[in-house]
Short mmCIF file of C-alpha atoms and ligand atoms in Angstrom, two decimals:
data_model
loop_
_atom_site.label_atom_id
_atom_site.label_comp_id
_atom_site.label_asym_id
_atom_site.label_seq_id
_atom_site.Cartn_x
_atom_site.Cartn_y
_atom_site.Cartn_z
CA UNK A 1 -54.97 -32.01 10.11
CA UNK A 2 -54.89 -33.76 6.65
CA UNK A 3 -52.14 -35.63 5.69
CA UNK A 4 -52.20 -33.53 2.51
CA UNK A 5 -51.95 -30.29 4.61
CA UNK A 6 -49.04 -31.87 6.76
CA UNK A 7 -47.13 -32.41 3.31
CA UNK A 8 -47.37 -28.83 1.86
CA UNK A 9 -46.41 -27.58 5.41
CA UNK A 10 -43.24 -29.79 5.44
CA UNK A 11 -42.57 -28.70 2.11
CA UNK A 12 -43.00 -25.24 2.18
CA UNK A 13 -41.31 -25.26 5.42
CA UNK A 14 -38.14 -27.01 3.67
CA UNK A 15 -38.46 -24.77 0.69
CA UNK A 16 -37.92 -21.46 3.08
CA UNK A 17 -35.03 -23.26 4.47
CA UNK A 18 -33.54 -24.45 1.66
CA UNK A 19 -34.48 -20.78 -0.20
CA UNK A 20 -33.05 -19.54 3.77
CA UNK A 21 -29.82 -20.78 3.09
CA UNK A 22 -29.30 -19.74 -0.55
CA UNK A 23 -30.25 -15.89 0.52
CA UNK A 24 -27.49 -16.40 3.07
CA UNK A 25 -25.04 -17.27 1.06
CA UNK A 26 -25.93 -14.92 -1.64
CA UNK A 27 -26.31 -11.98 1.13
CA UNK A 28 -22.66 -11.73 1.67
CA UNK A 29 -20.07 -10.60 -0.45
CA UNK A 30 -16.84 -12.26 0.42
CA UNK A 31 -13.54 -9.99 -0.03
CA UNK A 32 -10.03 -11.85 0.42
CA UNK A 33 -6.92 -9.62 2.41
CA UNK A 34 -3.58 -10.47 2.64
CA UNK A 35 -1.35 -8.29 4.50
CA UNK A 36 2.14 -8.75 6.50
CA UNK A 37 0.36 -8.86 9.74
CA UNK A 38 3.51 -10.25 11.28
CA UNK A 39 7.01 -9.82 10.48
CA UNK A 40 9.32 -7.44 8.66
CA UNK A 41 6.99 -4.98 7.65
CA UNK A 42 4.28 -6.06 10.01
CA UNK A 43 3.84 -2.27 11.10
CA UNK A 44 2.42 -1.73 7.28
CA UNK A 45 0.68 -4.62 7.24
CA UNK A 46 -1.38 -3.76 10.21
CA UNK A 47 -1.78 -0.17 9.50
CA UNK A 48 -2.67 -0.84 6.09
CA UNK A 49 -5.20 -3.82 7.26
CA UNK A 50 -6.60 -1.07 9.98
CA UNK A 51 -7.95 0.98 7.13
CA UNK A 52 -9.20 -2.17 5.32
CA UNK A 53 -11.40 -3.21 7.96
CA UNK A 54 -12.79 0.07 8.89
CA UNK A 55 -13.83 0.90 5.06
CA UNK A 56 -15.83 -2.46 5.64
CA UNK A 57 -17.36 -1.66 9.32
CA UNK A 58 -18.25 1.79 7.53
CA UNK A 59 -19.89 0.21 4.29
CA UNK A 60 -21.90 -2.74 6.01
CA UNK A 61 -22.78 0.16 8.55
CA UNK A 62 -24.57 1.91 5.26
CA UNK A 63 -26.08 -1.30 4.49
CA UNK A 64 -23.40 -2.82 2.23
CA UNK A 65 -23.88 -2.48 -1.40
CA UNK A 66 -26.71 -4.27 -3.65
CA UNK A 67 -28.16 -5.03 -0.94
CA UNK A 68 -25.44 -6.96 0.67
CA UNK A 69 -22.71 -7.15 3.48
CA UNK A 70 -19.43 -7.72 3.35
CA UNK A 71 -17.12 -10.32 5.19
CA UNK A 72 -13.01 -10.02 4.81
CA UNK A 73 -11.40 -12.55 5.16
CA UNK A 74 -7.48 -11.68 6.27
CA UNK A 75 -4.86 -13.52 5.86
CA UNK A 76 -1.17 -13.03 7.07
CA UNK A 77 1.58 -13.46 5.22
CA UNK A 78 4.35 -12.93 7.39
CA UNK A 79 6.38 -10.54 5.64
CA UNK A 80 7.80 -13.58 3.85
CA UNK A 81 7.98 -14.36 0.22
CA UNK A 82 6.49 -17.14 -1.02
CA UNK A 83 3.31 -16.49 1.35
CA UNK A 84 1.53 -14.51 -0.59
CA UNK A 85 0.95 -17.43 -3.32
CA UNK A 86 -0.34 -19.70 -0.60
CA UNK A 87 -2.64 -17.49 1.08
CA UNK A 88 -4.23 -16.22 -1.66
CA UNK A 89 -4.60 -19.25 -3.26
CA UNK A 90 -6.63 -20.62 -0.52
CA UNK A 91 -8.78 -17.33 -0.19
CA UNK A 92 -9.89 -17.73 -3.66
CA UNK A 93 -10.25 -22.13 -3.71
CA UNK A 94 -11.37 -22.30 0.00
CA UNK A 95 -12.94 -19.55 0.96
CA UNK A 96 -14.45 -18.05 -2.61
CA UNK A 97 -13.72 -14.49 -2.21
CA UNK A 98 -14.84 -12.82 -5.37
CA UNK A 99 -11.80 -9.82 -4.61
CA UNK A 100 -9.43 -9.58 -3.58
CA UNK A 101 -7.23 -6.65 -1.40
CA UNK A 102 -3.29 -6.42 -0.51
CA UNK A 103 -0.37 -5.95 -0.68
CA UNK A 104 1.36 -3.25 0.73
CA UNK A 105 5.02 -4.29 -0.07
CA UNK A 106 5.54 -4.68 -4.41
CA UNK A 107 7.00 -7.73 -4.49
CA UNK A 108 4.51 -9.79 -2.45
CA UNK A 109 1.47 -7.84 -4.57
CA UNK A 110 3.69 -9.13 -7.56
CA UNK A 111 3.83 -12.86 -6.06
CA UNK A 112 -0.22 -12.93 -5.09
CA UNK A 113 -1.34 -10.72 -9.14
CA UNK A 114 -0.31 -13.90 -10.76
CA UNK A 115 -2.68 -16.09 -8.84
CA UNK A 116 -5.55 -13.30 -9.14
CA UNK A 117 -4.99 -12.86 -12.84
CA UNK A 118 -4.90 -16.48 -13.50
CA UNK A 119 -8.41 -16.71 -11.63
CA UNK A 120 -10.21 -13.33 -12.65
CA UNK A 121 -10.32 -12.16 -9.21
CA UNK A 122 -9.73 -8.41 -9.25
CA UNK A 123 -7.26 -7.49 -7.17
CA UNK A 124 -6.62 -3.58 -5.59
CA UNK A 125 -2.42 -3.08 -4.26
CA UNK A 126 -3.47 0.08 -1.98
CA UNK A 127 0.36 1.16 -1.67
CA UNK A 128 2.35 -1.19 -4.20
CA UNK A 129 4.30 1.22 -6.33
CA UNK A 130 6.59 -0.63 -8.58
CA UNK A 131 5.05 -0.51 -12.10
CA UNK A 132 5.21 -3.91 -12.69
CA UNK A 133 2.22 -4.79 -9.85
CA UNK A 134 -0.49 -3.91 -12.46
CA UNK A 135 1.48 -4.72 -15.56
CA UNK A 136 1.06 -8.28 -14.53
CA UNK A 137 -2.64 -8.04 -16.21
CA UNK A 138 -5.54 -6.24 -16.51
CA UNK A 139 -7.27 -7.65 -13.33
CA UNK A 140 -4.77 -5.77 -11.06
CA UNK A 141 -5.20 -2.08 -10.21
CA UNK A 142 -3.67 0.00 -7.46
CA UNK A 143 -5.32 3.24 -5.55
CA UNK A 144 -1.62 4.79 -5.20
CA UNK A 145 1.33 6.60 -7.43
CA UNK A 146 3.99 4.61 -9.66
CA UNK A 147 7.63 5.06 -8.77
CA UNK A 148 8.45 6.58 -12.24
CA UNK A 149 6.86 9.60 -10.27
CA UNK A 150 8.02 8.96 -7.10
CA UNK A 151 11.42 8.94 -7.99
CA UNK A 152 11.10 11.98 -10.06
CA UNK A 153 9.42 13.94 -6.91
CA UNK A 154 12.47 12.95 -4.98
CA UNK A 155 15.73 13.44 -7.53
CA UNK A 156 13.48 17.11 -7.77
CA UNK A 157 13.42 17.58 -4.76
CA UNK A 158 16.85 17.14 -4.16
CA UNK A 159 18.37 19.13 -6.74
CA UNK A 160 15.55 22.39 -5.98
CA UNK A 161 15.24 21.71 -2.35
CA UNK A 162 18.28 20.32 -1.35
CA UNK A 163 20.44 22.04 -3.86
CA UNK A 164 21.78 18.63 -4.15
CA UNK A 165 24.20 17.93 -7.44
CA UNK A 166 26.21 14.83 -6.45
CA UNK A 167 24.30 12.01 -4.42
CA UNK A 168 24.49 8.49 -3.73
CA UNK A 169 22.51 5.79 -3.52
CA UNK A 170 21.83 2.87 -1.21
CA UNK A 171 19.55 0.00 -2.86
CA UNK A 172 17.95 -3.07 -1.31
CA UNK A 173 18.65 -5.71 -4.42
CA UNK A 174 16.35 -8.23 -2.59
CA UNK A 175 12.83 -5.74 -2.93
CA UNK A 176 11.22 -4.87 -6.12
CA UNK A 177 10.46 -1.71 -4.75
CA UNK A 178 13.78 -0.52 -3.67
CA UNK A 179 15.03 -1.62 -7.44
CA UNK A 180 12.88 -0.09 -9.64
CA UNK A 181 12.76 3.47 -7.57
CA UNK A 182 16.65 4.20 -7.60
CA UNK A 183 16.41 3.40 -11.21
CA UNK A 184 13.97 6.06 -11.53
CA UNK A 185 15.25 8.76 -9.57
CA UNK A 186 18.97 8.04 -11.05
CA UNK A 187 16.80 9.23 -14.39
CA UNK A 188 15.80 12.01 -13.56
CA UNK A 189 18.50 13.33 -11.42
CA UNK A 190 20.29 12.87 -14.36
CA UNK A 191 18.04 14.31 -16.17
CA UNK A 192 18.44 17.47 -14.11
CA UNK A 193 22.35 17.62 -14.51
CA UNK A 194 22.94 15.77 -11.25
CA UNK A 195 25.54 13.05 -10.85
CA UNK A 196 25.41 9.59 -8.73
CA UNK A 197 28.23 9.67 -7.50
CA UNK A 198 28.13 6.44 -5.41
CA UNK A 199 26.13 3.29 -5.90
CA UNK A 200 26.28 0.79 -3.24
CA UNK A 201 23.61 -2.29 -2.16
CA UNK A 202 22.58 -4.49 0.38
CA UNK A 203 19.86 -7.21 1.16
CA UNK A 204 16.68 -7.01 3.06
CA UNK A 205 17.12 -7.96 6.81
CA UNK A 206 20.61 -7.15 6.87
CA UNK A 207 21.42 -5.37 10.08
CA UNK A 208 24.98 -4.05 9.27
CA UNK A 209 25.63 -0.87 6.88
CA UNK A 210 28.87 0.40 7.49
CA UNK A 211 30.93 -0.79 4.63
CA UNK A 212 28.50 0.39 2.55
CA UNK A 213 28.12 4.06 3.98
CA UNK A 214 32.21 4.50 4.57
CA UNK A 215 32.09 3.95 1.01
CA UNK A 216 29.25 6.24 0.30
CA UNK A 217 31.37 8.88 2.80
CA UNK A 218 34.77 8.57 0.83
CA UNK A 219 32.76 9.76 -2.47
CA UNK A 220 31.62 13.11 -0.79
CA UNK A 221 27.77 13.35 -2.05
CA UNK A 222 25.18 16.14 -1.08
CA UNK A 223 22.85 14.13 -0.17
CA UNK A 224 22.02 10.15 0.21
CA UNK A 225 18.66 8.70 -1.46
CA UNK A 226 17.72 5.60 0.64
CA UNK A 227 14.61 3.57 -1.30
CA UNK A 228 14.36 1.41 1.67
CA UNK A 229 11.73 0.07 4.16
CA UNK A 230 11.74 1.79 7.70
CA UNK A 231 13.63 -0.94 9.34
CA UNK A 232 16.76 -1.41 7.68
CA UNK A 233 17.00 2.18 7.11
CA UNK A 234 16.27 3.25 10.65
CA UNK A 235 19.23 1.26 11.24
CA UNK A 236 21.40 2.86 8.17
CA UNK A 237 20.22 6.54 9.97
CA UNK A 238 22.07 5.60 12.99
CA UNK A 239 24.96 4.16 11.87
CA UNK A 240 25.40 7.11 8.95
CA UNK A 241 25.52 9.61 11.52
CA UNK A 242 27.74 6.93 13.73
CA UNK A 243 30.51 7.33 10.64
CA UNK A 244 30.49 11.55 10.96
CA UNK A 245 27.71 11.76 7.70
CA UNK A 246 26.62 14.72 7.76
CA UNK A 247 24.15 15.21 4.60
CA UNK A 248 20.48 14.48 4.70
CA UNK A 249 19.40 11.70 3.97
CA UNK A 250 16.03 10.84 1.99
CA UNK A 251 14.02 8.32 0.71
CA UNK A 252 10.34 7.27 -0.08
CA UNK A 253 7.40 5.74 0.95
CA UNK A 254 8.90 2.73 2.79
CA UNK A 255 10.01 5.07 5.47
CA UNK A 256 6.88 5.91 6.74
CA UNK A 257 6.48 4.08 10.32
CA UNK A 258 7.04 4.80 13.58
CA UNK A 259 9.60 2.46 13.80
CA UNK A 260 11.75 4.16 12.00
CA UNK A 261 12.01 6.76 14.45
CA UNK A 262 12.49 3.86 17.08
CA UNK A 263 14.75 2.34 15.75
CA UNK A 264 16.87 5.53 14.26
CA UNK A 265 16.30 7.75 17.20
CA UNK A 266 17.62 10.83 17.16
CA UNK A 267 19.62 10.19 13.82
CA UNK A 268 16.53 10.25 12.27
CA UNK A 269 16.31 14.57 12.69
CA UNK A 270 16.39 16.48 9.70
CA UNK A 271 16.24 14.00 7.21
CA UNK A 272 12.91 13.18 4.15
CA UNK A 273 10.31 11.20 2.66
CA UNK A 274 8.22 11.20 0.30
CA UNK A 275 4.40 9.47 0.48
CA UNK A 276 0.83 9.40 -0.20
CA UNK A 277 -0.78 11.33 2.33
CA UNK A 278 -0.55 12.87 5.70
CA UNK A 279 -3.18 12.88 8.25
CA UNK A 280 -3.08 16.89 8.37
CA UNK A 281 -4.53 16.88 5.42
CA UNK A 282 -7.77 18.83 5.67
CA UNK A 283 -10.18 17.51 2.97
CA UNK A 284 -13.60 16.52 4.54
CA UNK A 285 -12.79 12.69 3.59
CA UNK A 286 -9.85 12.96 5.05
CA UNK A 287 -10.87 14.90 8.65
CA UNK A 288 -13.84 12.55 8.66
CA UNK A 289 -11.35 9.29 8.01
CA UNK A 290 -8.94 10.29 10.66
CA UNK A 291 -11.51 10.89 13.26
CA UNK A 292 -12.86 7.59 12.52
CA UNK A 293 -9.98 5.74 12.82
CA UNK A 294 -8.54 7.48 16.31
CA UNK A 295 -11.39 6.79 17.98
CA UNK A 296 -11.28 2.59 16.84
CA UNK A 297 -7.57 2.46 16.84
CA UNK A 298 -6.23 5.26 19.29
CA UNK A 299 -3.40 6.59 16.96
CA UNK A 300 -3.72 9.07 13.89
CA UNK A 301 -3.57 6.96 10.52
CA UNK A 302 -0.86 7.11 8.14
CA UNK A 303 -0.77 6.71 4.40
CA UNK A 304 -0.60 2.87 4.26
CA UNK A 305 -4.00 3.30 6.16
CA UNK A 306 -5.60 5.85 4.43
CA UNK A 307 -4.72 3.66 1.12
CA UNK A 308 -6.54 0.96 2.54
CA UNK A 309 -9.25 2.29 3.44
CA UNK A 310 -9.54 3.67 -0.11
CA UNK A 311 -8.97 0.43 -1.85
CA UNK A 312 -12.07 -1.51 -0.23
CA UNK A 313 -14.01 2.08 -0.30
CA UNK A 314 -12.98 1.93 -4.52
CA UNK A 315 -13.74 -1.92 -4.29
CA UNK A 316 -17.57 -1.38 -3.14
CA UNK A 317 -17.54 1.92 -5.11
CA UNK A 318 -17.17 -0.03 -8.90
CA UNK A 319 -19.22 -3.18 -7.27
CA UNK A 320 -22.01 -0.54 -6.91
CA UNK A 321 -21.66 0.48 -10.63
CA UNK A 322 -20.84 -3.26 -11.84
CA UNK A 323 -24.69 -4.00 -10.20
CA UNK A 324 -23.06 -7.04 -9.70
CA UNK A 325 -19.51 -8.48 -7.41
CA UNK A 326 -18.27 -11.10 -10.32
CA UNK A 327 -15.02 -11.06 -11.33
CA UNK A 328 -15.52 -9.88 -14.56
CA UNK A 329 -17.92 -7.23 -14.49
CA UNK A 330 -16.26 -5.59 -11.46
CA UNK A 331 -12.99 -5.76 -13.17
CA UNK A 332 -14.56 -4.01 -16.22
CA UNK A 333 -16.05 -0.91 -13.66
CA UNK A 334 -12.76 -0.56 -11.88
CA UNK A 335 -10.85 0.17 -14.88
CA UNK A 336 -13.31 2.98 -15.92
CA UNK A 337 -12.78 4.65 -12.33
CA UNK A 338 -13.31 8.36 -12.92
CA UNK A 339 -13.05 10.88 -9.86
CA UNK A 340 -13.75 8.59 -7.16
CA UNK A 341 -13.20 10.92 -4.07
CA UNK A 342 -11.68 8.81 -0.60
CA UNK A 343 -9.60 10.05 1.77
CA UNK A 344 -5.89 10.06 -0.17
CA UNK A 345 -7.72 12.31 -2.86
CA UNK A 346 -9.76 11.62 -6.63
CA UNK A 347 -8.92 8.20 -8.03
CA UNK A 348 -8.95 7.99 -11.95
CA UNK A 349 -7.53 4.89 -13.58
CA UNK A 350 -5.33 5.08 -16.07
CA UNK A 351 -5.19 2.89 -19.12
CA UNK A 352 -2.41 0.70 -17.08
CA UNK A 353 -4.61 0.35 -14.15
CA UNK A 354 -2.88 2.93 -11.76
CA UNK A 355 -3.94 5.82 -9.90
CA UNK A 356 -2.19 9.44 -10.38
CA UNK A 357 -2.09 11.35 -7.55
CA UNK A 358 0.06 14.00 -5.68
CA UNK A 359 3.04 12.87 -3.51
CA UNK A 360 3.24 14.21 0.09
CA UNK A 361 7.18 15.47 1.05
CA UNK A 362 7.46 14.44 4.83
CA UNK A 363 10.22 16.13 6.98
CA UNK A 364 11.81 14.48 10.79
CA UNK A 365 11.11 17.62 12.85
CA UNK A 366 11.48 16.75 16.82
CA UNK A 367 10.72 13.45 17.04
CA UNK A 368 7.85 14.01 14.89
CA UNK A 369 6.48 13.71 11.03
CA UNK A 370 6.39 16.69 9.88
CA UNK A 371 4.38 18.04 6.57
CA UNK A 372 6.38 20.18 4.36
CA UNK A 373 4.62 20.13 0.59
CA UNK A 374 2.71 18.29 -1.89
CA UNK A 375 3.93 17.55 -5.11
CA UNK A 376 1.39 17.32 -7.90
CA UNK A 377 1.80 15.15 -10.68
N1 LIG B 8 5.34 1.51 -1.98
C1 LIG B 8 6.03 0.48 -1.27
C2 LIG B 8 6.14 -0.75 -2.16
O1 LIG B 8 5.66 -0.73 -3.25
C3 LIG B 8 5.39 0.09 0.02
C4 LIG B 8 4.84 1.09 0.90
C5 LIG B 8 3.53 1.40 0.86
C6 LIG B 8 5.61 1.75 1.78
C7 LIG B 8 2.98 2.34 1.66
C8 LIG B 8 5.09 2.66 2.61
C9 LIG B 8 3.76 2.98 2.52
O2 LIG B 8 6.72 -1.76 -1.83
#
């Protein structure tokens, strides 16, 4: 063999290499999660990361998009404030993920939006509904409802359904969530000639309610609106009922676990929720979806699930029309997101970034969640 020969073989040897490892790094699209895996709200977080990571077996299944797989990369941010900002900080400088998904709970997505805005990484909440998530800038977008709606489905549904005129309220000053959701369903209960007629707080991870509710009990409402997450008002079920209440009780979309029927037991009868979807709904996404995810998981999916599932599917979906995953360009096809059909129903984005869908009115029947309507917008 010539020497010459022996050269261009090293070289073009090196070349495919070299050319080798460039097409691997290119082949993969890298997509950041964080998600209270642990903690608090840890049966959210894994619900909602459930859906995440099926949306991306089921898209590299169909061969990824341009061409390319995906990778997520979770992390786990404990439930705890302040974790979201360090995460997601090192999913963007250490591992370069050119999206980013989470969070579940509104004031962790608010924490983790700065960072993404700052750094043009688009970022999809799939079940953050205070409005201020996507007000933070116009890299943040969410596949779910605002509470100016979801507050107005529920002070509704109280006054029409309830034939509620006088109700209190119970508000968890610590969450973002539970905040800006009594202040919109005070509005419009208000607005519909109903009267709070008690007004009392308390802080996330308190375990104690009864000061509170005797309170609530001396003021004589109809009914009690709860914008709480499942655990401290699983806990607020039993001891309500504990203290001789005997009106319903409802709240919204932090209710939804399984916990809270755990922890509340048999207090937990008869009372309502609002959300984003139920798994009895029968669109073909949504049969499909649920089948899916029973046969990976072994339990039927819930809304945080179906949302994230939908916010990776959306992700790849405006990727695909981008032609391209940088920051940028993928934040300029999200925000023209017209129709896009997943398994919580048609995503359009509105000028502020959020989705407008239906709310789903859940009911404690048996032991069980129970479907009662949906509530268009
Ligand atoms: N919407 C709630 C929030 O913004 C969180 C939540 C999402 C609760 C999905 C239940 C289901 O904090």
């Amino acid at each position: 063999m010539s020497k010459r020969f022996l050269l261009f073989l090293v070289a073009g040897l090196a070349a495919t290499v070299l050319s080798g490892e460039r097409a691997t790094a290119q082949d993969i699209i890298k997509v950041g999660e964080y998600a209270s895996l642990t903690g608090k709200e840890a049966s959210f977080g894994q619900m909602s990361h459930h859906g995440t990571e099926l949306a991306i077996a089921d898209l590299n299944a169909a061969g990824g998009v341009l061409g390319r797989k995906f990778e997520l990369l979770t992390e786990d941010d404990e439930s705890k404030a302040g974790q979201p900002s360090t995460v997601v900080q090192k999913l963007i400088s250490r591992d370069k993920v050119v999206a980013m998904l989470g969070e579940v709970a509104s004031s962790r997505s608010l924490e983790a939006a700065r960072i993404c805005q700052e750094k043009q990484i688009p970022m999809i909440s799939p079940s953050s509904t205070n409005p201020k998530v996507t007000e933070t800038g116009d890299y943040i977008f969410r596949v779910c409802f605002i509470d100016p709606f979801q507050g107005a489905v529920m002070a509704n549904f109280a006054s029409r359904t309830l034939k509620a005129k006088n109700v209190a309220l119970l508000t968890d000053v610590k969450s973002d969530y539970s905040i800006g959701l009594a202040k919109f369903f005070k509005l419009q209960v208000e607005k519909n000639g109903g009267k709070i007629v008690a007004e009392k707080n308390y802080s996330g991870g308190d375990k104690d309610f009864r000061a509170q509710l005797t309170a609530i009990k001396a003021a004589n409402p109809e009914g009690i609106f709860i914008p709480g997450y499942y655990t401290e008002v699983g806990l607020m079920l039993r001891q309500a009922r504990q203290l001789g209440i005997k009106v319903p009780l409802f709240g919204g979309d932090g209710w939804e676990s399984d916990l809270l029927i755990k922890i509340g037991g048999a207090a937990v009868e008869g009372n309502y929720f609002s959300t984003h979807y139920s798994p009895e709904q029968s669109t073909p996404a949504s049969r499909d979806f649920v089948q899916k995810f029973q046969a990976k998981y072994g339990v039927l999916p819930d809304a945080m699930a179906a949302l994230g599932y939908d916010s990776a599917m959306l992700l790849a979906d405006a990727m695909k029309r981008a032609g391209s995953s940088e920051g940028p360009k993928v934040r300029t096809a999200l925000a023209a997101t017209k129709d896009f059909v997943g398994v919580t129903g048609k995503t359009t984005m509105d000028a502020n970034r959020n989705a407008t869908k239906p709310a789903v009115i859940i009911a404690v029947k048996n032991g069980k969640f129970s479907y009662v309507e949906s509530i268009e917008p």
